[in-house]
């Protein structure tokens, strides 16, 4: 289409309301996250390890986060995670009135993303276990979409796991974006966040798959409930489903507060200029 | 050679016609893409897994894209893919008159790149199955060059797979280069595109090898047809060959349009300055 | 909380003393390093290879370093390693009076980080060997926390291994931060340091796990001693425990001095301007 | 040491002769390349796959190149490879008179680097095959240091392999550093070169280990000849040793010339300004 047509298209459909823009952005970002991220788990599970394993899942899911943040970062901040949005509200970085819209868009994006994975791999799902969609056992496929606890994991330990991993996630995100610390150059933050996801899934992924994101977990879980896996997706793992919703919300706020208390609050004020040079030049030097 | 000689060389051979320059650039870029990318598949297949596997193929092919875009990006935009070139035309980023030349150069580069892989691994091909070049079965080697569907895959599901993966490819490429979004710093886009290829091949690679590129698929397929694998390369997989040509062209346009409709069209005009600060500063902040 | 409340919080708790700030920063950075880094080893060991292997441990530990340096880099330099802090003192980049505080904060962070790994994987540890916490043998888990020598390794060879690997670590860190060499752009140094850790653990990790950091090794070792593995963590491997303390301190200084002598000392003075253009433009050119 | 002492040290030992500086830099860079790069092969071979495999060797060796270029890039250009230095001379980027010194420094660095690998893994070598240092057979260890052809590889095919892989190496390096193309931002070129090595070793590594560097191959080969593997390191593989010396020198020049002819020579002159905007802004756009 010519540039002129494009301009008139823009005039017709361009959204003036920034909240609607941001909702579209969070929806699209979370859709990408789940379609690609859960796709990586699907490829490893459905090929019984022939086309994927721990490394492709960890690196692939991490790069899904990176791409999702590139898609949505400039418009809505690229939260793609209610635990991130809540922590942003608590620390005054997002208006509370926007929170319900952000979370709704994230859940919708995750639900549709899960549907896309099921659609793209429909033949593979049918082949995998003769059309049976199972939540547990050797032919289980529900873990492609939502997370389930390892057999050994107690509810208390699992809750702590999700609090801690999401706390580290938010703490590190705050560091990556803190321009008074050694922050990542503009435009490369999504890659740094991806590297963060690699280490989180390699180190804290064994207990329960490292959800750290209520939308990433509940959206696809709801999809599996209606798509044929049934209500066992909620009862499995001692009614595990609520843990990756409640614990990340709590952990995210804890992690953000930890960063603020340990690091951010002690930055000297820029106007006072006190020891500004310490912050602006980051060498491996601390003679100050 | 001295700088003086070089200048006179430049005077003699330097091309004034930018379209010829761009064709050379797309040819060389696509050659690199296939020589290195299909080389990764070749190394994994021909060594029967001893020198490669899912991870080396995914990361290796992705870095082949990165290098190919570095080689051709500054001159011709580094499309190295007719689905990208078509989407650029549809969205007014490439002149339609250039499209046939771009596509021709891409196919030629892919064809010669496939020949290079065959030449470099000629001894290995002969060793692998006593000189027989097979399209299917345990000693198949045709999948080193072109993509073939998994046995379980229906044509409808396979077509949808190629539409969706190419749509995500283009959607993400548009985000990576959108300077009004959180775009990648100049000179690092090829690396971000490589990371995108990693997640696409880790998540959507199991059905049919994630071609997403008509030149990448048809060029090497034609080479195998003439180099000894025969016409079975076209009939195999229920005449699969046309799917990775038609579906990516469609998917690429869909993905580009999706990005424009969900994100790009809503950017405020820079001259109006309306909420410019929202776009120029990308913090995890949305107080506006 | 509102921005106003935040300001008053800042007034109440903000630390004026930069050394206390830096200690908090080193503590938090080293905590992240060990919680995530040793977490990667834990995931690979406790899942008996199902959720990790050499590649997830190498890449995961490296990215743990990257994230830890992002968290602490802008405040305290992101040493998270007494061998780094000592080398900084010896080369005049850190005040000697700060050294004991830096080292103490690093040890405390590492000790608490080890406790976090034990806590998060408590159920997994209990499951792994029926609650027995063993230092050696097929069900050993002590190597998740501290490093132990391979059975074939002599003390002399092991000492040399730790001297050399830490020397290369510091030499490369000095290059990465040397603005008169081809230094990494500001804000991306932590990623380059992560890539350095990948190659060090892939190349020099087999003898004794590549500790290169007295705090990373002794902190978690002390934790295991009190948490149930007992004093065998000190006697195992022919009393190995002191090697990853003494050798890295020595190696770090050697590596830093090597860089200074081979490269840094020969940089021309900026004020003389002698051959400044050689340093400011880094092309693959050396016509000077 | 205090800054004052450092200055006097500088006055005493600082080299005024830039060629000596550059030789030191190439020596140190190539030492790092071999000590870490061949260390990765050593870890995979000596642990019989327990601590490494194709992925750790490919990524590890690539990051060894990255670190080596960071160490030597700002002083001597970071060639660490006679094939690179020769291509730089042929294209007028390095004085011919400097070539012998560069190459000598590179060989020395590689030789000492190989000695470091042998020293660090001395106990492991002794354990591996009861002290026997073998060039061929199941307990061979010579391939840790130099490259050997696969059993199926003919000399003609092997020669072509080394010509082509080094040609792609140089072609891509020229693109990465070409500021009129979409070049990598200053200070990140070593990382892009590392990504290039990943794809080269994943795609063209199966025939003969992808030496692409006469110093990287002959230096360590000489070391093994004198350290106990004997003259079989030269006779093995049908006297293979000269191929990774001659073919890379030829291939490097071919690759560099290919880039110049296909891309560089057609850049419009900056002073004419003709279509400068095409080069300075790299979008996925080619409306010109």
CSV table of C-alpha atoms in Angstrom, one decimal, chain C:
chain,number,residue,atom,x,y,z
C,1,UNK,CA,3.6,3.8,47.5
C,2,UNK,CA,3.5,7.3,46.2
C,3,UNK,CA,6.6,9.2,45.1
C,4,UNK,CA,6.2,11.4,48.1
C,5,UNK,CA,6.3,8.6,50.6
C,6,UNK,CA,9.3,7.2,48.7
C,7,UNK,CA,11.2,10.4,49.1
C,8,UNK,CA,10.6,10.4,52.9
C,9,UNK,CA,11.6,6.7,53.0
C,10,UNK,CA,14.7,7.7,51.2
C,11,UNK,CA,15.4,10.5,53.7
C,12,UNK,CA,15.1,8.0,56.6
C,13,UNK,CA,17.0,5.1,55.3
C,14,UNK,CA,19.3,6.3,52.6
C,15,UNK,CA,22.9,5.6,53.5
C,16,UNK,CA,25.4,8.4,53.4
C,17,UNK,CA,28.4,6.2,54.0
C,18,UNK,CA,29.5,4.9,50.6
C,19,UNK,CA,31.4,1.9,52.1
C,20,UNK,CA,28.2,0.6,53.7
C,21,UNK,CA,26.4,1.0,50.4
C,22,UNK,CA,29.2,-0.9,48.7
C,23,UNK,CA,29.1,-3.7,51.2
C,24,UNK,CA,25.3,-4.1,50.7
C,25,UNK,CA,25.9,-4.2,47.0
C,26,UNK,CA,28.7,-6.8,47.2
C,27,UNK,CA,26.6,-8.9,49.6
C,28,UNK,CA,23.5,-8.8,47.3
C,29,UNK,CA,25.6,-9.5,44.1
C,30,UNK,CA,27.4,-12.5,45.6
C,31,UNK,CA,24.1,-13.8,47.0
C,32,UNK,CA,22.7,-13.7,43.5
C,33,UNK,CA,25.8,-15.3,42.1
C,34,UNK,CA,25.7,-18.3,44.4
C,35,UNK,CA,21.9,-18.7,44.6
C,36,UNK,CA,21.6,-18.9,40.8
C,37,UNK,CA,25.1,-20.3,40.0
C,38,UNK,CA,25.1,-23.1,42.5
C,39,UNK,CA,21.4,-23.5,41.7
C,40,UNK,CA,22.4,-24.6,38.2
C,41,UNK,CA,24.8,-27.2,39.5
C,42,UNK,CA,22.1,-28.3,41.9
C,43,UNK,CA,19.5,-28.7,39.1
C,44,UNK,CA,21.9,-30.8,37.0
C,45,UNK,CA,23.0,-33.0,39.9
C,46,UNK,CA,19.7,-33.5,41.7
C,47,UNK,CA,17.8,-34.3,38.5
C,48,UNK,CA,20.6,-36.8,37.6
C,49,UNK,CA,21.0,-35.0,34.2
C,50,UNK,CA,17.3,-34.9,33.3
C,51,UNK,CA,17.1,-31.1,33.7
C,52,UNK,CA,20.7,-30.0,33.1
C,53,UNK,CA,24.2,-31.0,32.0
C,54,UNK,CA,27.6,-29.4,31.2
C,55,UNK,CA,26.0,-26.8,28.9
C,56,UNK,CA,23.3,-25.6,31.3
C,57,UNK,CA,25.8,-25.4,34.1
C,58,UNK,CA,28.4,-23.5,32.1
C,59,UNK,CA,25.9,-21.1,30.5
C,60,UNK,CA,23.8,-20.8,33.6
C,61,UNK,CA,26.7,-20.0,36.0
C,62,UNK,CA,28.0,-17.5,33.5
C,63,UNK,CA,24.7,-15.7,33.2
C,64,UNK,CA,24.5,-15.8,37.1
C,65,UNK,CA,27.8,-13.8,37.0
C,66,UNK,CA,26.3,-11.4,34.4
C,67,UNK,CA,23.2,-10.7,36.5
C,68,UNK,CA,25.2,-10.4,39.7
C,69,UNK,CA,27.4,-7.8,38.1
C,70,UNK,CA,24.4,-5.9,36.8
C,71,UNK,CA,22.9,-5.8,40.3
C,72,UNK,CA,26.1,-4.6,42.0
C,73,UNK,CA,28.3,-3.1,39.2
C,74,UNK,CA,27.2,0.6,39.4
C,75,UNK,CA,27.5,0.8,43.2
C,76,UNK,CA,30.5,-1.3,44.2
C,77,UNK,CA,32.1,-2.3,40.9
C,78,UNK,CA,30.6,-5.7,40.9
C,79,UNK,CA,33.6,-7.6,42.1
C,80,UNK,CA,31.7,-10.4,43.9
C,81,UNK,CA,35.0,-12.1,44.3
C,82,UNK,CA,37.9,-11.5,46.7
C,83,UNK,CA,40.4,-12.4,44.0
C,84,UNK,CA,39.0,-9.5,41.9
C,85,UNK,CA,39.0,-7.1,44.8
C,86,UNK,CA,42.6,-8.0,45.7
C,87,UNK,CA,43.8,-7.5,42.2
C,88,UNK,CA,42.0,-4.1,42.1
C,89,UNK,CA,43.8,-3.1,45.3
C,90,UNK,CA,47.2,-4.2,44.0
C,91,UNK,CA,46.8,-2.2,40.8
C,92,UNK,CA,45.6,0.9,42.6
C,93,UNK,CA,41.9,0.6,41.5
C,94,UNK,CA,40.4,0.0,45.0
C,95,UNK,CA,41.5,1.4,48.4
C,96,UNK,CA,43.2,-1.2,50.6
C,97,UNK,CA,41.1,0.0,53.5
C,98,UNK,CA,38.0,-1.2,51.7
C,99,UNK,CA,39.3,-4.7,51.0
C,100,UNK,CA,38.3,-6.4,54.3
C,101,UNK,CA,34.7,-5.0,54.1
C,102,UNK,CA,34.4,-6.1,50.5
C,103,UNK,CA,35.6,-9.6,51.2
C,104,UNK,CA,33.4,-10.0,54.3
C,105,UNK,CA,30.4,-8.9,52.4
C,106,UNK,CA,31.2,-11.3,49.6
C,107,UNK,CA,31.6,-14.3,52.0
C,108,UNK,CA,28.4,-13.5,53.8
C,109,UNK,CA,26.5,-13.2,50.5
C,110,UNK,CA,27.9,-16.5,49.3
C,111,UNK,CA,27.0,-18.2,52.6
C,112,UNK,CA,23.4,-17.0,52.5
C,113,UNK,CA,23.2,-17.8,48.8
C,114,UNK,CA,24.2,-21.4,49.5
C,115,UNK,CA,21.5,-21.5,52.2
C,116,UNK,CA,18.9,-20.3,49.7
C,117,UNK,CA,19.9,-23.2,47.3
C,118,UNK,CA,19.5,-25.7,50.1
C,119,UNK,CA,16.2,-24.2,51.1
C,120,UNK,CA,14.7,-24.1,47.6
C,121,UNK,CA,15.8,-27.6,46.8
C,122,UNK,CA,15.2,-29.0,50.3
C,123,UNK,CA,12.6,-31.6,49.2
C,124,UNK,CA,14.9,-32.6,46.2
C,125,UNK,CA,17.9,-33.1,48.5
C,126,UNK,CA,15.8,-35.3,50.8
C,127,UNK,CA,14.5,-37.3,47.8
C,128,UNK,CA,17.9,-37.6,46.2
C,129,UNK,CA,19.6,-39.9,48.7
C,130,UNK,CA,16.9,-40.6,51.3
C,131,UNK,CA,18.0,-37.6,53.4
C,132,UNK,CA,21.7,-38.5,53.5
C,133,UNK,CA,24.0,-35.5,52.6
C,134,UNK,CA,27.1,-37.1,51.2
C,135,UNK,CA,30.4,-35.5,50.2
C,136,UNK,CA,31.8,-38.3,48.0
C,137,UNK,CA,30.5,-41.3,46.1
C,138,UNK,CA,27.7,-41.6,43.5
C,139,UNK,CA,25.1,-39.8,45.6
C,140,UNK,CA,27.4,-36.9,46.6
C,141,UNK,CA,25.8,-33.5,46.7
C,142,UNK,CA,28.5,-31.4,48.3
C,143,UNK,CA,29.9,-30.5,44.9
C,144,UNK,CA,26.7,-28.5,44.3
C,145,UNK,CA,28.0,-25.9,46.7
C,146,UNK,CA,31.9,-26.0,46.8
C,147,UNK,CA,34.4,-27.4,44.3
C,148,UNK,CA,36.3,-30.7,44.7
C,149,UNK,CA,39.2,-32.0,42.7
C,150,UNK,CA,38.8,-34.8,40.2
C,151,UNK,CA,40.2,-38.1,41.5
C,152,UNK,CA,43.2,-38.0,39.2
C,153,UNK,CA,44.3,-34.4,40.2
C,154,UNK,CA,47.4,-33.8,42.2
C,155,UNK,CA,47.6,-30.9,44.6
C,156,UNK,CA,50.4,-29.2,42.6
C,157,UNK,CA,48.4,-29.6,39.3
C,158,UNK,CA,45.2,-28.4,41.0
C,159,UNK,CA,47.0,-25.4,42.5
C,160,UNK,CA,48.4,-24.5,39.1
C,161,UNK,CA,44.9,-24.9,37.6
C,162,UNK,CA,43.4,-22.4,39.9
C,163,UNK,CA,46.3,-19.9,39.5
C,164,UNK,CA,46.0,-20.1,35.7
C,165,UNK,CA,42.3,-19.9,35.4
C,166,UNK,CA,42.0,-17.0,37.8
C,167,UNK,CA,44.9,-15.3,36.0
C,168,UNK,CA,43.1,-15.5,32.7
C,169,UNK,CA,39.9,-14.3,34.4
C,170,UNK,CA,41.5,-11.1,35.6
C,171,UNK,CA,43.6,-10.5,32.5
C,172,UNK,CA,40.4,-10.7,30.4
C,173,UNK,CA,38.4,-8.5,32.8
C,174,UNK,CA,41.2,-5.9,32.6
C,175,UNK,CA,41.0,-6.0,28.8
C,176,UNK,CA,37.2,-5.8,28.8
C,177,UNK,CA,37.2,-2.6,31.0
C,178,UNK,CA,40.4,-1.0,29.4
C,179,UNK,CA,39.0,2.0,27.6
C,180,UNK,CA,42.3,2.5,25.8
C,181,UNK,CA,42.0,-1.0,24.3
C,182,UNK,CA,38.9,-2.2,22.3
C,183,UNK,CA,36.7,-2.1,25.5
C,184,UNK,CA,33.1,-3.2,25.7
C,185,UNK,CA,30.6,-0.4,25.5
C,186,UNK,CA,29.4,0.9,28.9
C,187,UNK,CA,26.5,-1.2,30.3
C,188,UNK,CA,27.5,-4.3,28.3
C,189,UNK,CA,30.6,-5.3,30.3
C,190,UNK,CA,28.6,-7.7,32.5
C,191,UNK,CA,27.6,-9.7,29.3
C,192,UNK,CA,31.2,-9.9,28.1
C,193,UNK,CA,32.2,-11.1,31.5
C,194,UNK,CA,29.5,-13.8,31.3
C,195,UNK,CA,30.9,-14.9,27.9
C,196,UNK,CA,34.3,-15.1,29.5
C,197,UNK,CA,32.9,-17.4,32.2
C,198,UNK,CA,31.4,-19.6,29.6
C,199,UNK,CA,34.8,-20.3,27.9
C,200,UNK,CA,36.6,-20.6,31.2
C,201,UNK,CA,34.2,-23.3,32.5
C,202,UNK,CA,34.1,-25.1,29.2
C,203,UNK,CA,37.9,-25.2,28.9
C,204,UNK,CA,39.3,-25.2,32.4
C,205,UNK,CA,36.4,-26.7,34.4
C,206,UNK,CA,37.3,-30.4,34.4
C,207,UNK,CA,40.1,-30.5,36.9
C,208,UNK,CA,38.3,-29.0,39.9
C,209,UNK,CA,35.2,-27.1,38.7
C,210,UNK,CA,36.8,-23.8,38.1
C,211,UNK,CA,36.1,-21.9,41.3
C,212,UNK,CA,38.4,-18.9,40.7
C,213,UNK,CA,36.8,-17.2,43.7
C,214,UNK,CA,37.5,-17.7,47.4
C,215,UNK,CA,34.1,-16.4,48.5
C,216,UNK,CA,32.2,-18.6,45.9
C,217,UNK,CA,34.0,-21.6,47.3
C,218,UNK,CA,34.5,-21.1,51.0
C,219,UNK,CA,31.2,-19.5,51.8
C,220,UNK,CA,29.1,-22.4,50.4
C,221,UNK,CA,31.6,-24.9,51.9
C,222,UNK,CA,31.1,-23.5,55.3
C,223,UNK,CA,27.4,-23.7,54.8
C,224,UNK,CA,27.6,-27.4,53.9
C,225,UNK,CA,29.8,-28.0,57.0
C,226,UNK,CA,27.1,-26.7,59.3
C,227,UNK,CA,24.1,-27.8,57.3
C,228,UNK,CA,24.7,-31.6,57.6
C,229,UNK,CA,27.5,-32.6,55.3
C,230,UNK,CA,30.0,-32.3,58.2
C,231,UNK,CA,33.7,-31.7,58.3
C,232,UNK,CA,34.4,-34.0,55.5
C,233,UNK,CA,33.9,-31.0,53.2
C,234,UNK,CA,37.2,-29.8,54.4
C,235,UNK,CA,39.2,-33.1,54.5
C,236,UNK,CA,37.9,-34.4,51.1
C,237,UNK,CA,40.3,-34.3,48.1
C,238,UNK,CA,43.4,-34.3,50.3
C,239,UNK,CA,42.3,-31.2,52.2
C,240,UNK,CA,41.5,-29.5,49.0
C,241,UNK,CA,39.5,-26.6,50.6
C,242,UNK,CA,42.4,-24.1,50.9
C,243,UNK,CA,43.5,-24.4,47.2
C,244,UNK,CA,40.5,-22.4,45.8
C,245,UNK,CA,41.2,-19.7,48.4
C,246,UNK,CA,44.9,-19.2,48.1
C,247,UNK,CA,45.5,-20.0,44.4
C,248,UNK,CA,42.8,-17.6,43.0
C,249,UNK,CA,44.2,-14.7,45.1
C,250,UNK,CA,47.6,-15.3,43.7
C,251,UNK,CA,46.4,-16.0,40.2
C,252,UNK,CA,44.3,-12.9,40.1
C,253,UNK,CA,47.2,-10.6,40.9
C,254,UNK,CA,49.4,-12.4,38.4
C,255,UNK,CA,46.8,-12.1,35.6
C,256,UNK,CA,46.2,-8.4,36.4
C,257,UNK,CA,50.0,-7.7,36.4
C,258,UNK,CA,50.4,-9.6,33.1
C,259,UNK,CA,47.8,-7.5,31.4
C,260,UNK,CA,49.4,-4.3,32.8
C,261,UNK,CA,52.9,-5.4,31.7
C,262,UNK,CA,52.0,-6.8,28.2
C,263,UNK,CA,49.3,-4.2,27.2
C,264,UNK,CA,48.3,-1.4,29.5
C,265,UNK,CA,51.7,0.1,30.3
C,266,UNK,CA,52.5,0.6,26.6
C,267,UNK,CA,49.4,2.7,25.9
C,268,UNK,CA,50.6,6.1,24.9
C,269,UNK,CA,49.7,8.9,27.2
C,270,UNK,CA,46.5,10.6,26.2
C,271,UNK,CA,47.9,14.1,26.8
C,272,UNK,CA,50.9,13.5,24.5
C,273,UNK,CA,48.4,12.4,21.8
C,274,UNK,CA,51.4,10.5,20.2
C,275,UNK,CA,49.5,7.8,18.4
C,276,UNK,CA,46.1,8.4,19.8
C,277,UNK,CA,44.3,7.7,16.5
C,278,UNK,CA,45.6,4.2,16.7
C,279,UNK,CA,43.7,3.7,19.9
C,280,UNK,CA,40.5,5.6,19.2
C,281,UNK,CA,39.8,4.0,15.9
C,282,UNK,CA,39.7,0.3,16.1
C,283,UNK,CA,39.6,-1.1,12.7
C,284,UNK,CA,41.4,-4.2,11.5
C,285,UNK,CA,44.0,-1.8,10.4
C,286,UNK,CA,47.6,-1.1,11.5
C,287,UNK,CA,49.2,1.1,8.9
C,288,UNK,CA,50.7,3.3,11.6
